mmCIF file of C-alpha atoms in Angstrom:
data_model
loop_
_atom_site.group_PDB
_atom_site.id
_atom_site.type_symbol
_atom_site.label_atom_id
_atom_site.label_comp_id
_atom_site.label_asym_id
_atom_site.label_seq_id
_atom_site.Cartn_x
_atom_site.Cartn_y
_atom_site.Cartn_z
ATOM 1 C CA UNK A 1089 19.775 -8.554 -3.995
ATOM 2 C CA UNK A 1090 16.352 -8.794 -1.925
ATOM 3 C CA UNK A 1091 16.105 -7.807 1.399
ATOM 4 C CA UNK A 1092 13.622 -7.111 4.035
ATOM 5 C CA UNK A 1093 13.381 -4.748 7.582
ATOM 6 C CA UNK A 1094 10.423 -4.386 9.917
ATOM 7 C CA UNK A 1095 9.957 -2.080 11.863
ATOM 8 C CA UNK A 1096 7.139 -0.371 14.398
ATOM 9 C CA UNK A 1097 4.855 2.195 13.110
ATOM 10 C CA UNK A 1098 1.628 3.680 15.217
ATOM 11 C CA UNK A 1099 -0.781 0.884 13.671
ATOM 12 C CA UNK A 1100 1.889 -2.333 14.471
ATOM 13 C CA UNK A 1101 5.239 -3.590 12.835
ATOM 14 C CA UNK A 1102 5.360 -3.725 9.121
ATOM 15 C CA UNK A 1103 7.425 -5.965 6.954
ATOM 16 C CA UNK A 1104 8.994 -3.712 4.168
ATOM 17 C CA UNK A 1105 10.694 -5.889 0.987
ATOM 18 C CA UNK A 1106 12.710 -4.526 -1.486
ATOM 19 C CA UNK A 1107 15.462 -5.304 -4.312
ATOM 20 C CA UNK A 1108 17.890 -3.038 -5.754
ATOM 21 C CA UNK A 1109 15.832 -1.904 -8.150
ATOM 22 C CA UNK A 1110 12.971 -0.964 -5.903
ATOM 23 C CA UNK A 1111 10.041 -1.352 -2.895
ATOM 24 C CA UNK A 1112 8.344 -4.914 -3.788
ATOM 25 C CA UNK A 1113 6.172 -4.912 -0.764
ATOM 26 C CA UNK A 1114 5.229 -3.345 2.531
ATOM 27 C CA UNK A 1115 3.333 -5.512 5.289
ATOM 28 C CA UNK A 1116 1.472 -5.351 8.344
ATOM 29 C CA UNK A 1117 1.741 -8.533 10.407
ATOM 30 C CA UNK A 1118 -1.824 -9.410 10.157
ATOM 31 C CA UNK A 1119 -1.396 -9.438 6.622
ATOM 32 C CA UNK A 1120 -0.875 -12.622 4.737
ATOM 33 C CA UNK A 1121 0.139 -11.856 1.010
ATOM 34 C CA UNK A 1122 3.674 -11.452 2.507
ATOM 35 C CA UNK A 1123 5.941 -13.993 0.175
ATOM 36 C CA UNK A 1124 8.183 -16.683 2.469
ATOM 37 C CA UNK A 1125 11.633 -15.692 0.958
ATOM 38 C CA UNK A 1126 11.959 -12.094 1.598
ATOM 39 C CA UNK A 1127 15.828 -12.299 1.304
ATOM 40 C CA UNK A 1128 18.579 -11.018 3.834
ATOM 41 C CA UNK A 1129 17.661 -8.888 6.690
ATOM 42 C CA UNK A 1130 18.824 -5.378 6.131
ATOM 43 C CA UNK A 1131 19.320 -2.175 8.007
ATOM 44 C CA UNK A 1132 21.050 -1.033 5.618
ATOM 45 C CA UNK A 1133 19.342 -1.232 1.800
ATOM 46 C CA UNK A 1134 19.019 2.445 0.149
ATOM 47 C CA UNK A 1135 15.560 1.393 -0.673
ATOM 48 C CA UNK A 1136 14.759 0.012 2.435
ATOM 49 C CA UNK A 1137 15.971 3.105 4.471
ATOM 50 C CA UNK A 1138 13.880 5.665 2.223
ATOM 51 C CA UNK A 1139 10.433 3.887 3.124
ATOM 52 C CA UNK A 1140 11.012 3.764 6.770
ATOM 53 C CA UNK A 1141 11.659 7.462 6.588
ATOM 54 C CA UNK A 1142 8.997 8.290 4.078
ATOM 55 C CA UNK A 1143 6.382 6.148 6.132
ATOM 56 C CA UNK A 1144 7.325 7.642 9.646
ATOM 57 C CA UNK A 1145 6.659 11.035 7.609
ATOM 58 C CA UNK A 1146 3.836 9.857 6.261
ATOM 59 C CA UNK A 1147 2.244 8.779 9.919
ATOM 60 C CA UNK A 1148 3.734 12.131 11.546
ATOM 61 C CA UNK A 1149 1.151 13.783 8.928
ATOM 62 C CA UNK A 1150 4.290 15.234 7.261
ATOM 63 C CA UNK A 1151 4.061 13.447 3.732
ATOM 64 C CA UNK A 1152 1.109 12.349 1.817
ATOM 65 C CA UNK A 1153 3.490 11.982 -1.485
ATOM 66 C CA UNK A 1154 5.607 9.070 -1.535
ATOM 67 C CA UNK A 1155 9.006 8.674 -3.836
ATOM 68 C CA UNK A 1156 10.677 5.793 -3.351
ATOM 69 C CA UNK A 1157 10.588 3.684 -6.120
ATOM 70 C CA UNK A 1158 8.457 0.796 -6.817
ATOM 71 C CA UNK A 1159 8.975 -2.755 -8.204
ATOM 72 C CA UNK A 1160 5.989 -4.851 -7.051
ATOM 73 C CA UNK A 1161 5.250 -7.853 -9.323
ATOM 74 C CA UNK A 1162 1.972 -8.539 -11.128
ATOM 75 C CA UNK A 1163 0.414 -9.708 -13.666
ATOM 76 C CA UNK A 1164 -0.478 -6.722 -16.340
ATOM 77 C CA UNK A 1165 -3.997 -6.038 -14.699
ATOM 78 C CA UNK A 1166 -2.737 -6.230 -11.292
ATOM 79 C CA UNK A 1167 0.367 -3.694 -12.387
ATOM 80 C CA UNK A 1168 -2.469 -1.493 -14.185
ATOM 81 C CA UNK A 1169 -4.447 -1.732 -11.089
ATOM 82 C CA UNK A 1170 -1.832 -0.403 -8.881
ATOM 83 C CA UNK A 1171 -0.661 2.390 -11.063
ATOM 84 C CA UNK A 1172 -4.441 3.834 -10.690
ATOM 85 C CA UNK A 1173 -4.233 3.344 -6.915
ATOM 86 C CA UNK A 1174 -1.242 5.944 -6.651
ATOM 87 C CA UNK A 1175 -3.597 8.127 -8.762
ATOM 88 C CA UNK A 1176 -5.998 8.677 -5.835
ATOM 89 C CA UNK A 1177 -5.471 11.880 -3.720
ATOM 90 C CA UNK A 1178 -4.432 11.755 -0.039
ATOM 91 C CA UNK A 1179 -7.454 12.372 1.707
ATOM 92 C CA UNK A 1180 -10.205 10.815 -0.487
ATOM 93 C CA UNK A 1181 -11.748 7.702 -1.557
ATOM 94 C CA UNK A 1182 -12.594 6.210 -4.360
ATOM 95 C CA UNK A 1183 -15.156 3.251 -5.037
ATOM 96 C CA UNK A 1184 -14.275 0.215 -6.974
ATOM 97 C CA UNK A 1185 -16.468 1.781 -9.664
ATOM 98 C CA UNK A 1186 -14.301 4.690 -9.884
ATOM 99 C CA UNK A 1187 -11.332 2.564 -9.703
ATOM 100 C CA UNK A 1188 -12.382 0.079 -12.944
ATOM 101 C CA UNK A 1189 -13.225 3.369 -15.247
ATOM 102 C CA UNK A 1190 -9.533 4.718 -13.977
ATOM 103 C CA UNK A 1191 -8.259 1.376 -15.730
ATOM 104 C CA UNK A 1192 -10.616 1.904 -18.744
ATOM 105 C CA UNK A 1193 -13.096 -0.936 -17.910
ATOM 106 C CA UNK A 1194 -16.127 0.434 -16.084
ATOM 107 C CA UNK A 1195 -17.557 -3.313 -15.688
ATOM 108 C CA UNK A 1196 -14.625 -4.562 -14.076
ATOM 109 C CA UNK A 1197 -15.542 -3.745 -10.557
ATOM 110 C CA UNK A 1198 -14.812 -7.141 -9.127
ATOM 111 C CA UNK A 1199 -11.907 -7.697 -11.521
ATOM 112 C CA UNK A 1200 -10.350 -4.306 -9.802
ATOM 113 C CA UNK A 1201 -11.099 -5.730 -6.609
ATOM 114 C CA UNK A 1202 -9.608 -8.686 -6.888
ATOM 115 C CA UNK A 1203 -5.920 -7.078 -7.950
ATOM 116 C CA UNK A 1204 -6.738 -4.305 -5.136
ATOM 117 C CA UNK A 1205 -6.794 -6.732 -3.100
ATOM 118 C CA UNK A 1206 -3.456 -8.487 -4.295
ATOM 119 C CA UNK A 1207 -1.688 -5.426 -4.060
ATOM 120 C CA UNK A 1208 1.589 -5.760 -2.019
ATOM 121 C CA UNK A 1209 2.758 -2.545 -1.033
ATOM 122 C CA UNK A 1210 0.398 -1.248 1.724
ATOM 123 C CA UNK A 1211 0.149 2.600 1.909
ATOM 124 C CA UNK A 1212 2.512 3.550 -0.354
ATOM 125 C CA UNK A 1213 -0.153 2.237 -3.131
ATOM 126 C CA UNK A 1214 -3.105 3.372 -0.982
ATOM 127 C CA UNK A 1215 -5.468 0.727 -1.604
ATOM 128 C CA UNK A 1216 -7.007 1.677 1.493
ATOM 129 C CA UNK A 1217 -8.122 4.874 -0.188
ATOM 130 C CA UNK A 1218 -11.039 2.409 -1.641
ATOM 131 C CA UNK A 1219 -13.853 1.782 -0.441
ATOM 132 C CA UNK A 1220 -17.465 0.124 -1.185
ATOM 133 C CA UNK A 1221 -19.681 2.075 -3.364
ATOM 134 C CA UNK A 1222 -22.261 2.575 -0.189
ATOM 135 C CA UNK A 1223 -19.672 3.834 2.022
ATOM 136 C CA UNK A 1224 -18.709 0.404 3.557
ATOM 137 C CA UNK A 1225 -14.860 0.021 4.248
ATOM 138 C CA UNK A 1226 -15.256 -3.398 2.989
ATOM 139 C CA UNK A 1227 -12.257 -5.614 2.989
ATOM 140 C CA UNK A 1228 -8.372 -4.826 3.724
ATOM 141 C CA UNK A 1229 -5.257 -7.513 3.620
ATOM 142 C CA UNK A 1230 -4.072 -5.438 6.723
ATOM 143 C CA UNK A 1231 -7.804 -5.634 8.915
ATOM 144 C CA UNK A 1232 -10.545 -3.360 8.969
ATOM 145 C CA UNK A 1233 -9.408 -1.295 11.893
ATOM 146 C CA UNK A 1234 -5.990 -0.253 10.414
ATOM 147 C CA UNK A 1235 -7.822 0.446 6.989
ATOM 148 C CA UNK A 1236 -10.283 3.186 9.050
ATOM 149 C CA UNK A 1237 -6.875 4.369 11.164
ATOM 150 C CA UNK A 1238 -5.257 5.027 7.947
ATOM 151 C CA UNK A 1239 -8.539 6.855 6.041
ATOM 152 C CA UNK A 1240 -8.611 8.829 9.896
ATOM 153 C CA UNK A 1241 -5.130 9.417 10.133
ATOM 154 C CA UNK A 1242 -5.815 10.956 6.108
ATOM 155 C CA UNK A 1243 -9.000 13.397 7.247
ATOM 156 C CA UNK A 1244 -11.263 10.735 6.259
ATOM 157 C CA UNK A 1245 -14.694 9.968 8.737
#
């Protein structure tokens, strides 16, 4: 069974989507890799529940860890990708560089881009966490501005 819950966190309402079997996205509303058929609406999914709390921890500054599980779908690279994204610590970035020789393709740059920026679970796979190789936030499904709230909100200037 899929279902969906939104619900208000210090940067705006996120979408969360999950099926029994796990968390298969997490949205802001300025996003727009949200799929159209998100299910039932549910305030009461297992999955569901756990992210809301874990998130509210997480902008509290009481988690930087998250458990509940995952089930985003991807192709191979995108699902390689993603797995390297949880792999970056709370409180630091990584470039795209670094991110392509986590995968075990240091020329892939844009390639890791590309599925970074397909990534459907916002936060919880901290694709945020990247940044350009200068510095530059570059790009962010969710905007900019919540990308440098979220690297703030993690110690990051």
């Amino acid at each position: 069974m899929m279902a969906y819950t939104r619900f208000q966190t210090p940067l705006g309402i996120m979408t969360l989507h999950a099926s029994d079997s796990g968390l298969l996205g997490a949205w802001f509303e300025t996003q727009t890799t949200r799929p159209d058929n998100l299910g039932e609406l549910s305030d009461c999914h297992p999955i569901l529940n756990q992210a809301v709390v874990e998130l509210t921890e997480y902008f509290a500054g009481q988690r930087r860890d998250f458990t509940v599980p995952l089930a985003a779908k991807g192709t191979a690279f995108q699902q390689q990708v993603w797995h390297a994204l949880i792999t970056i610590p709370y409180g630091e970035t990584w470039c795209y560089k670094d991110l392509a020789i986590a995968v075990g393709n240091p020329k892939a740059s844009q390639a890791v881009g590309g599925a970074n920026g397909k990534n459907p679970i916002s936060i919880i796979v901290p694709c945020h966490r990247v940044i350009g190789k200068n510095g530059s936030l570059t790009g962010y499904a969710g905007g900019v501005d919540i990308k440098q709230a979220l690297l703030e909100l993690e110690g990051i200037r």
